[in-house]
Amino acid sequence: MFELCASILAADFARLAEDVQAAEAAGADAFHIDIMDGHFVPAISFGNGMVGTMGRLTGKPLDVHLMVENPLDFLPELAELGVKRVSVHYEIPGGPEAALRAICAAGMQAGLVLNPETPVESALPYLAQISQLLLMTVHPGCGGQVYLPGSNEKIAAAKSLLQGQGSNTVIQVDGGITPGTLPGAYAAGARSIVAGSAVFYGNIYQNVCALRSEKAKP
Ligand code: DX5
Ligand code: ZN
């Protein structure tokens, strides 16, 4: 499998409908929505209201990345809005267990996010609950950063950990993905790719085509 998730954090909010339509027409498979609460990360992005807006703008799956301290506050509304997948951070206060359970109980797919400094083995206790392991390839909190060195090695380590456990959890990567970094991430085992600035800055159609055509190159 391969999926390209366009991260709307980098979209032009003054023309969100046009940007979303352009990404969809060019072949984006899903839209990634970064909710930040100003506590788990310093920035505040947008809340569940943006998820509702996106549900009206596209029929593509919505992939929500919660950079928040209290995911449980957001989950019931996200389920009502028809969100397909919600990812929560390993590093939240109290750990991700309760949130992962609530996501699954609400009929959504659960993702676990690991910050760059969090070892892949941290995911082990949660493998039965998660359909996606999101490896941050930048420090979370803003778009347009540079892909961190060592990310491909971490993806490969996650892949062998998952294989060793007989898990079919998909590895997603988020941060610093460009036509230059995507092939390495894909080759290491990432199959769901999040890209923000590399999709929405400049010509969206050409950007999406460039990312998609890079995936299988060595
Ligand atoms: C960063 C966010 C990302 C961000 C990626 O905290 O989680 O989803 O939008 O942006 P780019 O692709 O520009 O690095
Ligand atoms: Zn994200």
PDB file of C-alpha atoms and ligand atoms in Angstrom:
ATOM      1  CA  MET A   1       0.000   0.000   0.000  1.00  0.00           C
ATOM      2  CA  PHE A   2       0.950   3.624  -0.364  1.00  0.00           C
ATOM      3  CA  GLU A   3      -1.022   6.652   0.690  1.00  0.00           C
ATOM      4  CA  LEU A   4      -0.258  10.345   0.512  1.00  0.00           C
ATOM      5  CA  CYS A   5      -1.911  12.413   3.232  1.00  0.00           C
ATOM      6  CA  ALA A   6      -1.966  16.146   2.517  1.00  0.00           C
ATOM      7  CA  SER A   7      -1.438  18.110   5.742  1.00  0.00           C
ATOM      8  CA  ILE A   8      -3.722  21.131   5.634  1.00  0.00           C
ATOM      9  CA  LEU A   9      -1.601  22.996   8.178  1.00  0.00           C
ATOM     10  CA  ALA A  10       0.280  24.320   5.143  1.00  0.00           C
ATOM     11  CA  ALA A  11      -2.819  25.191   3.101  1.00  0.00           C
ATOM     12  CA  ASP A  12      -3.862  28.777   2.412  1.00  0.00           C
ATOM     13  CA  PHE A  13      -6.862  29.120   4.726  1.00  0.00           C
ATOM     14  CA  ALA A  14      -8.171  32.029   2.649  1.00  0.00           C
ATOM     15  CA  ARG A  15      -8.659  29.566  -0.183  1.00  0.00           C
ATOM     16  CA  LEU A  16      -8.990  26.303   1.672  1.00  0.00           C
ATOM     17  CA  ALA A  17     -11.708  24.873  -0.585  1.00  0.00           C
ATOM     18  CA  GLU A  18      -9.616  25.465  -3.718  1.00  0.00           C
ATOM     19  CA  ASP A  19      -6.465  24.047  -2.114  1.00  0.00           C
ATOM     20  CA  VAL A  20      -8.271  20.930  -0.927  1.00  0.00           C
ATOM     21  CA  GLN A  21      -9.891  20.384  -4.309  1.00  0.00           C
ATOM     22  CA  ALA A  22      -6.545  20.807  -6.084  1.00  0.00           C
ATOM     23  CA  ALA A  23      -4.820  18.297  -3.808  1.00  0.00           C
ATOM     24  CA  GLU A  24      -7.659  15.831  -4.222  1.00  0.00           C
ATOM     25  CA  ALA A  25      -7.708  16.211  -8.004  1.00  0.00           C
ATOM     26  CA  ALA A  26      -3.955  15.629  -8.127  1.00  0.00           C
ATOM     27  CA  GLY A  27      -4.225  12.354  -6.220  1.00  0.00           C
ATOM     28  CA  ALA A  28      -3.982  13.031  -2.482  1.00  0.00           C
ATOM     29  CA  ASP A  29      -5.440   9.938  -0.800  1.00  0.00           C
ATOM     30  CA  ALA A  30      -6.412  11.518   2.521  1.00  0.00           C
ATOM     31  CA  PHE A  31      -6.167  14.782   4.449  1.00  0.00           C
ATOM     32  CA  HIS A  32      -4.084  15.074   7.597  1.00  0.00           C
ATOM     33  CA  ILE A  33      -5.406  17.526  10.176  1.00  0.00           C
ATOM     34  CA  ASP A  34      -3.042  18.731  12.918  1.00  0.00           C
ATOM     35  CA  ILE A  35      -4.855  19.803  16.061  1.00  0.00           C
ATOM     36  CA  MET A  36      -2.557  21.644  18.515  1.00  0.00           C
ATOM     37  CA  ASP A  37      -3.694  22.864  21.924  1.00  0.00           C
ATOM     38  CA  GLY A  38      -0.913  25.273  22.944  1.00  0.00           C
ATOM     39  CA  HIS A  39       0.057  22.940  25.805  1.00  0.00           C
ATOM     40  CA  PHE A  40       1.381  19.695  24.357  1.00  0.00           C
ATOM     41  CA  VAL A  41       3.070  21.874  21.763  1.00  0.00           C
ATOM     42  CA  PRO A  42       3.476  25.671  22.056  1.00  0.00           C
ATOM     43  CA  ALA A  43       1.362  26.484  19.012  1.00  0.00           C
ATOM     44  CA  ILE A  44      -2.405  26.517  18.630  1.00  0.00           C
ATOM     45  CA  SER A  45      -3.560  25.484  15.160  1.00  0.00           C
ATOM     46  CA  PHE A  46      -7.278  24.750  14.977  1.00  0.00           C
ATOM     47  CA  GLY A  47      -9.798  22.494  16.681  1.00  0.00           C
ATOM     48  CA  ASN A  48     -12.596  20.120  15.809  1.00  0.00           C
ATOM     49  CA  GLY A  49     -14.358  22.886  13.896  1.00  0.00           C
ATOM     50  CA  MET A  50     -11.777  22.570  11.150  1.00  0.00           C
ATOM     51  CA  VAL A  51     -12.458  18.846  10.965  1.00  0.00           C
ATOM     52  CA  GLY A  52     -16.133  19.610  10.361  1.00  0.00           C
ATOM     53  CA  THR A  53     -15.184  22.056   7.629  1.00  0.00           C
ATOM     54  CA  MET A  54     -12.945  19.478   5.982  1.00  0.00           C
ATOM     55  CA  GLY A  55     -15.739  16.937   6.076  1.00  0.00           C
ATOM     56  CA  ARG A  56     -17.827  19.351   4.014  1.00  0.00           C
ATOM     57  CA  LEU A  57     -14.976  20.074   1.576  1.00  0.00           C
ATOM     58  CA  THR A  58     -13.905  16.533   0.748  1.00  0.00           C
ATOM     59  CA  GLY A  59     -15.083  12.942   0.709  1.00  0.00           C
ATOM     60  CA  LYS A  60     -11.524  11.702   1.239  1.00  0.00           C
ATOM     61  CA  PRO A  61     -10.634  10.085   4.577  1.00  0.00           C
ATOM     62  CA  LEU A  62      -9.661  12.452   7.383  1.00  0.00           C
ATOM     63  CA  ASP A  63      -6.535  11.539   9.342  1.00  0.00           C
ATOM     64  CA  VAL A  64      -6.422  13.569  12.562  1.00  0.00           C
ATOM     65  CA  HIS A  65      -3.153  14.092  14.451  1.00  0.00           C
ATOM     66  CA  LEU A  66      -3.852  15.231  18.007  1.00  0.00           C
ATOM     67  CA  MET A  67      -0.978  17.239  19.462  1.00  0.00           C
ATOM     68  CA  VAL A  68      -2.970  17.826  22.629  1.00  0.00           C
ATOM     69  CA  GLU A  69      -2.617  16.886  26.297  1.00  0.00           C
ATOM     70  CA  ASN A  70      -6.175  15.603  26.664  1.00  0.00           C
ATOM     71  CA  PRO A  71      -7.295  13.677  23.569  1.00  0.00           C
ATOM     72  CA  LEU A  72     -10.389  12.386  25.364  1.00  0.00           C
ATOM     73  CA  ASP A  73     -11.876  15.901  25.182  1.00  0.00           C
ATOM     74  CA  PHE A  74     -11.807  15.773  21.381  1.00  0.00           C
ATOM     75  CA  LEU A  75     -12.751  12.195  20.560  1.00  0.00           C
ATOM     76  CA  PRO A  76     -16.563  12.046  20.810  1.00  0.00           C
ATOM     77  CA  GLU A  77     -16.978  14.928  18.361  1.00  0.00           C
ATOM     78  CA  LEU A  78     -14.371  13.527  15.977  1.00  0.00           C
ATOM     79  CA  ALA A  79     -16.281  10.248  15.867  1.00  0.00           C
ATOM     80  CA  GLU A  80     -19.531  12.130  15.175  1.00  0.00           C
ATOM     81  CA  LEU A  81     -17.819  13.975  12.342  1.00  0.00           C
ATOM     82  CA  GLY A  82     -16.993  10.674  10.656  1.00  0.00           C
ATOM     83  CA  VAL A  83     -13.228  10.798  11.078  1.00  0.00           C
ATOM     84  CA  LYS A  84     -11.534   7.627   9.876  1.00  0.00           C
ATOM     85  CA  ARG A  85      -8.317   7.685  11.900  1.00  0.00           C
ATOM     86  CA  VAL A  86      -7.057   9.524  14.968  1.00  0.00           C
ATOM     87  CA  SER A  87      -3.469   9.458  16.183  1.00  0.00           C
ATOM     88  CA  VAL A  88      -2.413  10.374  19.708  1.00  0.00           C
ATOM     89  CA  HIS A  89       1.038  10.888  21.166  1.00  0.00           C
ATOM     90  CA  TYR A  90       2.838   8.352  23.339  1.00  0.00           C
ATOM     91  CA  GLU A  91       4.247  11.301  25.307  1.00  0.00           C
ATOM     92  CA  ILE A  92       0.959  12.728  26.662  1.00  0.00           C
ATOM     93  CA  PRO A  93       0.476  12.944  30.432  1.00  0.00           C
ATOM     94  CA  GLY A  94      -0.713   9.588  31.748  1.00  0.00           C
ATOM     95  CA  GLY A  95       0.190   7.816  28.508  1.00  0.00           C
ATOM     96  CA  PRO A  96      -1.912   6.978  25.457  1.00  0.00           C
ATOM     97  CA  GLU A  97      -3.750   3.857  26.688  1.00  0.00           C
ATOM     98  CA  ALA A  98      -7.107   5.444  27.570  1.00  0.00           C
ATOM     99  CA  ALA A  99      -7.220   7.525  24.387  1.00  0.00           C
ATOM    100  CA  LEU A 100      -6.350   4.559  22.160  1.00  0.00           C
ATOM    101  CA  ARG A 101      -9.079   2.523  23.793  1.00  0.00           C
ATOM    102  CA  ALA A 102     -11.611   5.337  23.345  1.00  0.00           C
ATOM    103  CA  ILE A 103     -10.704   5.774  19.665  1.00  0.00           C
ATOM    104  CA  CYS A 104     -11.260   2.071  18.981  1.00  0.00           C
ATOM    105  CA  ALA A 105     -14.458   2.005  21.038  1.00  0.00           C
ATOM    106  CA  ALA A 106     -15.805   4.893  18.942  1.00  0.00           C
ATOM    107  CA  GLY A 107     -15.240   2.850  15.772  1.00  0.00           C
ATOM    108  CA  MET A 108     -12.274   4.853  14.481  1.00  0.00           C
ATOM    109  CA  GLN A 109      -8.810   3.572  13.609  1.00  0.00           C
ATOM    110  CA  ALA A 110      -6.205   4.383  16.245  1.00  0.00           C
ATOM    111  CA  GLY A 111      -2.726   5.664  15.573  1.00  0.00           C
ATOM    112  CA  LEU A 112       0.125   6.039  18.033  1.00  0.00           C
ATOM    113  CA  VAL A 113       2.608   8.878  17.477  1.00  0.00           C
ATOM    114  CA  LEU A 114       6.218   8.759  18.608  1.00  0.00           C
ATOM    115  CA  ASN A 115       8.272  11.928  18.881  1.00  0.00           C
ATOM    116  CA  PRO A 116      11.754  11.809  17.312  1.00  0.00           C
ATOM    117  CA  GLU A 117      13.477  11.031  20.622  1.00  0.00           C
ATOM    118  CA  THR A 118      10.997   8.306  21.666  1.00  0.00           C
ATOM    119  CA  PRO A 119      12.320   4.792  20.948  1.00  0.00           C
ATOM    120  CA  VAL A 120      10.284   2.538  18.659  1.00  0.00           C
ATOM    121  CA  GLU A 121      10.046  -0.123  21.385  1.00  0.00           C
ATOM    122  CA  SER A 122       7.689   2.243  23.252  1.00  0.00           C
ATOM    123  CA  ALA A 123       4.957   1.162  20.832  1.00  0.00           C
ATOM    124  CA  LEU A 124       5.133  -2.504  21.847  1.00  0.00           C
ATOM    125  CA  PRO A 125       2.387  -2.513  24.519  1.00  0.00           C
ATOM    126  CA  TYR A 126      -0.068  -0.877  22.124  1.00  0.00           C
ATOM    127  CA  LEU A 127       0.352  -2.882  18.936  1.00  0.00           C
ATOM    128  CA  ALA A 128      -2.911  -4.782  19.321  1.00  0.00           C
ATOM    129  CA  GLN A 129      -4.851  -1.501  19.416  1.00  0.00           C
ATOM    130  CA  ILE A 130      -3.235   0.527  16.656  1.00  0.00           C
ATOM    131  CA  SER A 131      -3.615   0.393  12.906  1.00  0.00           C
ATOM    132  CA  GLN A 132      -0.977   3.047  12.402  1.00  0.00           C
ATOM    133  CA  LEU A 133       2.364   3.941  13.981  1.00  0.00           C
ATOM    134  CA  LEU A 134       3.180   7.568  13.214  1.00  0.00           C
ATOM    135  CA  LEU A 135       6.863   8.379  13.442  1.00  0.00           C
ATOM    136  CA  MET A 136       7.541  12.095  13.728  1.00  0.00           C
ATOM    137  CA  THR A 137      10.401  12.949  11.418  1.00  0.00           C
ATOM    138  CA  VAL A 138      10.565  16.510  12.789  1.00  0.00           C
ATOM    139  CA  HIS A 139       9.812  17.859  16.263  1.00  0.00           C
ATOM    140  CA  PRO A 140       6.045  18.347  16.377  1.00  0.00           C
ATOM    141  CA  GLY A 141       4.511  21.787  16.465  1.00  0.00           C
ATOM    142  CA  CYS A 142       4.960  23.437  13.094  1.00  0.00           C
ATOM    143  CA  GLY A 143       5.297  22.747   9.406  1.00  0.00           C
ATOM    144  CA  GLY A 144       8.137  23.449   7.020  1.00  0.00           C
ATOM    145  CA  GLN A 145      10.929  21.891   9.064  1.00  0.00           C
ATOM    146  CA  VAL A 146      13.806  19.766   7.811  1.00  0.00           C
ATOM    147  CA  TYR A 147      13.572  15.936   7.875  1.00  0.00           C
ATOM    148  CA  LEU A 148      15.638  14.810  10.848  1.00  0.00           C
ATOM    149  CA  PRO A 149      18.781  12.756  10.260  1.00  0.00           C
ATOM    150  CA  GLY A 150      18.373   9.189  11.480  1.00  0.00           C
ATOM    151  CA  SER A 151      14.689   9.076  10.540  1.00  0.00           C
ATOM    152  CA  ASN A 152      15.136   6.394   7.895  1.00  0.00           C
ATOM    153  CA  GLU A 153      17.001   4.185  10.357  1.00  0.00           C
ATOM    154  CA  LYS A 154      14.169   4.648  12.859  1.00  0.00           C
ATOM    155  CA  ILE A 155      11.567   3.728  10.237  1.00  0.00           C
ATOM    156  CA  ALA A 156      13.543   0.591   9.409  1.00  0.00           C
ATOM    157  CA  ALA A 157      13.782  -0.296  13.117  1.00  0.00           C
ATOM    158  CA  ALA A 158      10.020   0.168  13.471  1.00  0.00           C
ATOM    159  CA  LYS A 159       9.431  -2.014  10.434  1.00  0.00           C
ATOM    160  CA  SER A 160      11.491  -4.872  11.838  1.00  0.00           C
ATOM    161  CA  LEU A 161       9.867  -4.490  15.258  1.00  0.00           C
ATOM    162  CA  LEU A 162       6.398  -4.725  13.679  1.00  0.00           C
ATOM    163  CA  GLN A 163       7.386  -7.669  11.502  1.00  0.00           C
ATOM    164  CA  GLY A 164       8.892  -9.444  14.491  1.00  0.00           C
ATOM    165  CA  GLN A 165       5.575  -9.094  16.300  1.00  0.00           C
ATOM    166  CA  GLY A 166       3.539 -10.243  13.295  1.00  0.00           C
ATOM    167  CA  SER A 167       1.822  -6.856  13.240  1.00  0.00           C
ATOM    168  CA  ASN A 168       0.329  -5.320  10.105  1.00  0.00           C
ATOM    169  CA  THR A 169       0.300  -1.823  11.610  1.00  0.00           C
ATOM    170  CA  VAL A 170       1.131   0.737   8.932  1.00  0.00           C
ATOM    171  CA  ILE A 171       4.067   3.083   9.450  1.00  0.00           C
ATOM    172  CA  GLN A 172       3.215   6.724   8.793  1.00  0.00           C
ATOM    173  CA  VAL A 173       5.799   9.487   8.650  1.00  0.00           C
ATOM    174  CA  ASP A 174       5.154  13.170   9.282  1.00  0.00           C
ATOM    175  CA  GLY A 175       7.466  16.136   8.877  1.00  0.00           C
ATOM    176  CA  GLY A 176       9.963  17.306   6.309  1.00  0.00           C
ATOM    177  CA  ILE A 177       8.687  15.081   3.521  1.00  0.00           C
ATOM    178  CA  THR A 178       9.699  16.350   0.081  1.00  0.00           C
ATOM    179  CA  PRO A 179      10.368  14.644  -3.257  1.00  0.00           C
ATOM    180  CA  GLY A 180      13.947  14.372  -1.938  1.00  0.00           C
ATOM    181  CA  THR A 181      13.179  12.682   1.399  1.00  0.00           C
ATOM    182  CA  LEU A 182      10.157  10.581   0.431  1.00  0.00           C
ATOM    183  CA  PRO A 183      12.064   7.814  -1.394  1.00  0.00           C
ATOM    184  CA  GLY A 184      14.253   7.085   1.648  1.00  0.00           C
ATOM    185  CA  ALA A 185      11.254   6.969   3.979  1.00  0.00           C
ATOM    186  CA  TYR A 186       9.375   4.691   1.585  1.00  0.00           C
ATOM    187  CA  ALA A 187      12.344   2.401   1.077  1.00  0.00           C
ATOM    188  CA  ALA A 188      12.758   2.105   4.862  1.00  0.00           C
ATOM    189  CA  GLY A 189       9.156   0.959   5.231  1.00  0.00           C
ATOM    190  CA  ALA A 190       6.843   3.960   5.574  1.00  0.00           C
ATOM    191  CA  ARG A 191       3.621   3.411   3.637  1.00  0.00           C
ATOM    192  CA  SER A 192       1.543   6.390   4.743  1.00  0.00           C
ATOM    193  CA  ILE A 193       3.231   9.677   3.986  1.00  0.00           C
ATOM    194  CA  VAL A 194       2.178  13.046   5.391  1.00  0.00           C
ATOM    195  CA  ALA A 195       3.266  16.155   3.524  1.00  0.00           C
ATOM    196  CA  GLY A 196       2.259  19.749   4.172  1.00  0.00           C
ATOM    197  CA  SER A 197       4.503  22.377   2.652  1.00  0.00           C
ATOM    198  CA  ALA A 198       5.602  20.020  -0.135  1.00  0.00           C
ATOM    199  CA  VAL A 199       1.950  19.779  -1.198  1.00  0.00           C
ATOM    200  CA  PHE A 200       0.503  23.236  -0.611  1.00  0.00           C
ATOM    201  CA  TYR A 201       3.365  25.656  -1.310  1.00  0.00           C
ATOM    202  CA  GLY A 202       3.468  26.492  -5.012  1.00  0.00           C
ATOM    203  CA  ASN A 203       1.642  24.489  -7.651  1.00  0.00           C
ATOM    204  CA  ILE A 204      -0.397  21.922  -5.748  1.00  0.00           C
ATOM    205  CA  TYR A 205      -1.096  19.707  -8.744  1.00  0.00           C
ATOM    206  CA  GLN A 206       2.561  19.504  -9.751  1.00  0.00           C
ATOM    207  CA  ASN A 207       3.627  19.026  -6.136  1.00  0.00           C
ATOM    208  CA  VAL A 208       1.356  16.042  -5.564  1.00  0.00           C
ATOM    209  CA  CYS A 209       2.385  14.462  -8.859  1.00  0.00           C
ATOM    210  CA  ALA A 210       6.067  14.948  -7.974  1.00  0.00           C
ATOM    211  CA  LEU A 211       5.632  13.298  -4.571  1.00  0.00           C
ATOM    212  CA  ARG A 212       3.656  10.377  -5.959  1.00  0.00           C
ATOM    213  CA  SER A 213       6.136   9.726  -8.764  1.00  0.00           C
ATOM    214  CA  GLU A 214       9.097   9.730  -6.337  1.00  0.00           C
ATOM    215  CA  LYS A 215       7.856   6.982  -4.078  1.00  0.00           C
ATOM    216  CA  ALA A 216       9.285   3.964  -5.836  1.00  0.00           C
ATOM    217  CA  LYS A 217      12.602   5.464  -6.889  1.00  0.00           C
ATOM    218  CA  PRO A 218      15.715   4.132  -5.165  1.00  0.00           C
TER     219      PRO A 218
HETATM  220  C1  DX5 B   1       4.091  19.037  12.423  1.00  0.00           C
HETATM  221  C2  DX5 B   1       2.837  18.461  11.847  1.00  0.00           C
HETATM  222  C3  DX5 B   1       2.913  18.106  10.421  1.00  0.00           C
HETATM  223  C4  DX5 B   1       3.163  19.253   9.482  1.00  0.00           C
HETATM  224  C5  DX5 B   1       4.084  18.726   8.425  1.00  0.00           C
HETATM  225  O1  DX5 B   1       3.957  19.146  13.799  1.00  0.00           O
HETATM  226  O2  DX5 B   1       2.466  17.308  12.558  1.00  0.00           O
HETATM  227  O3  DX5 B   1       1.779  17.352   9.989  1.00  0.00           O
HETATM  228  O4  DX5 B   1       2.000  19.750   8.867  1.00  0.00           O
HETATM  229  O5  DX5 B   1       4.510  19.791   7.663  1.00  0.00           O
HETATM  230  P1  DX5 B   1       5.666  19.669   6.583  1.00  0.00           P
HETATM  231  O6  DX5 B   1       5.250  18.585   5.623  1.00  0.00           O
HETATM  232  O7  DX5 B   1       5.698  21.018   5.969  1.00  0.00           O
HETATM  233  O8  DX5 B   1       6.915  19.301   7.310  1.00  0.00           O
HETATM  234 ZN    ZN B   2       0.898  15.987  11.743  1.00  0.00          ZN
END
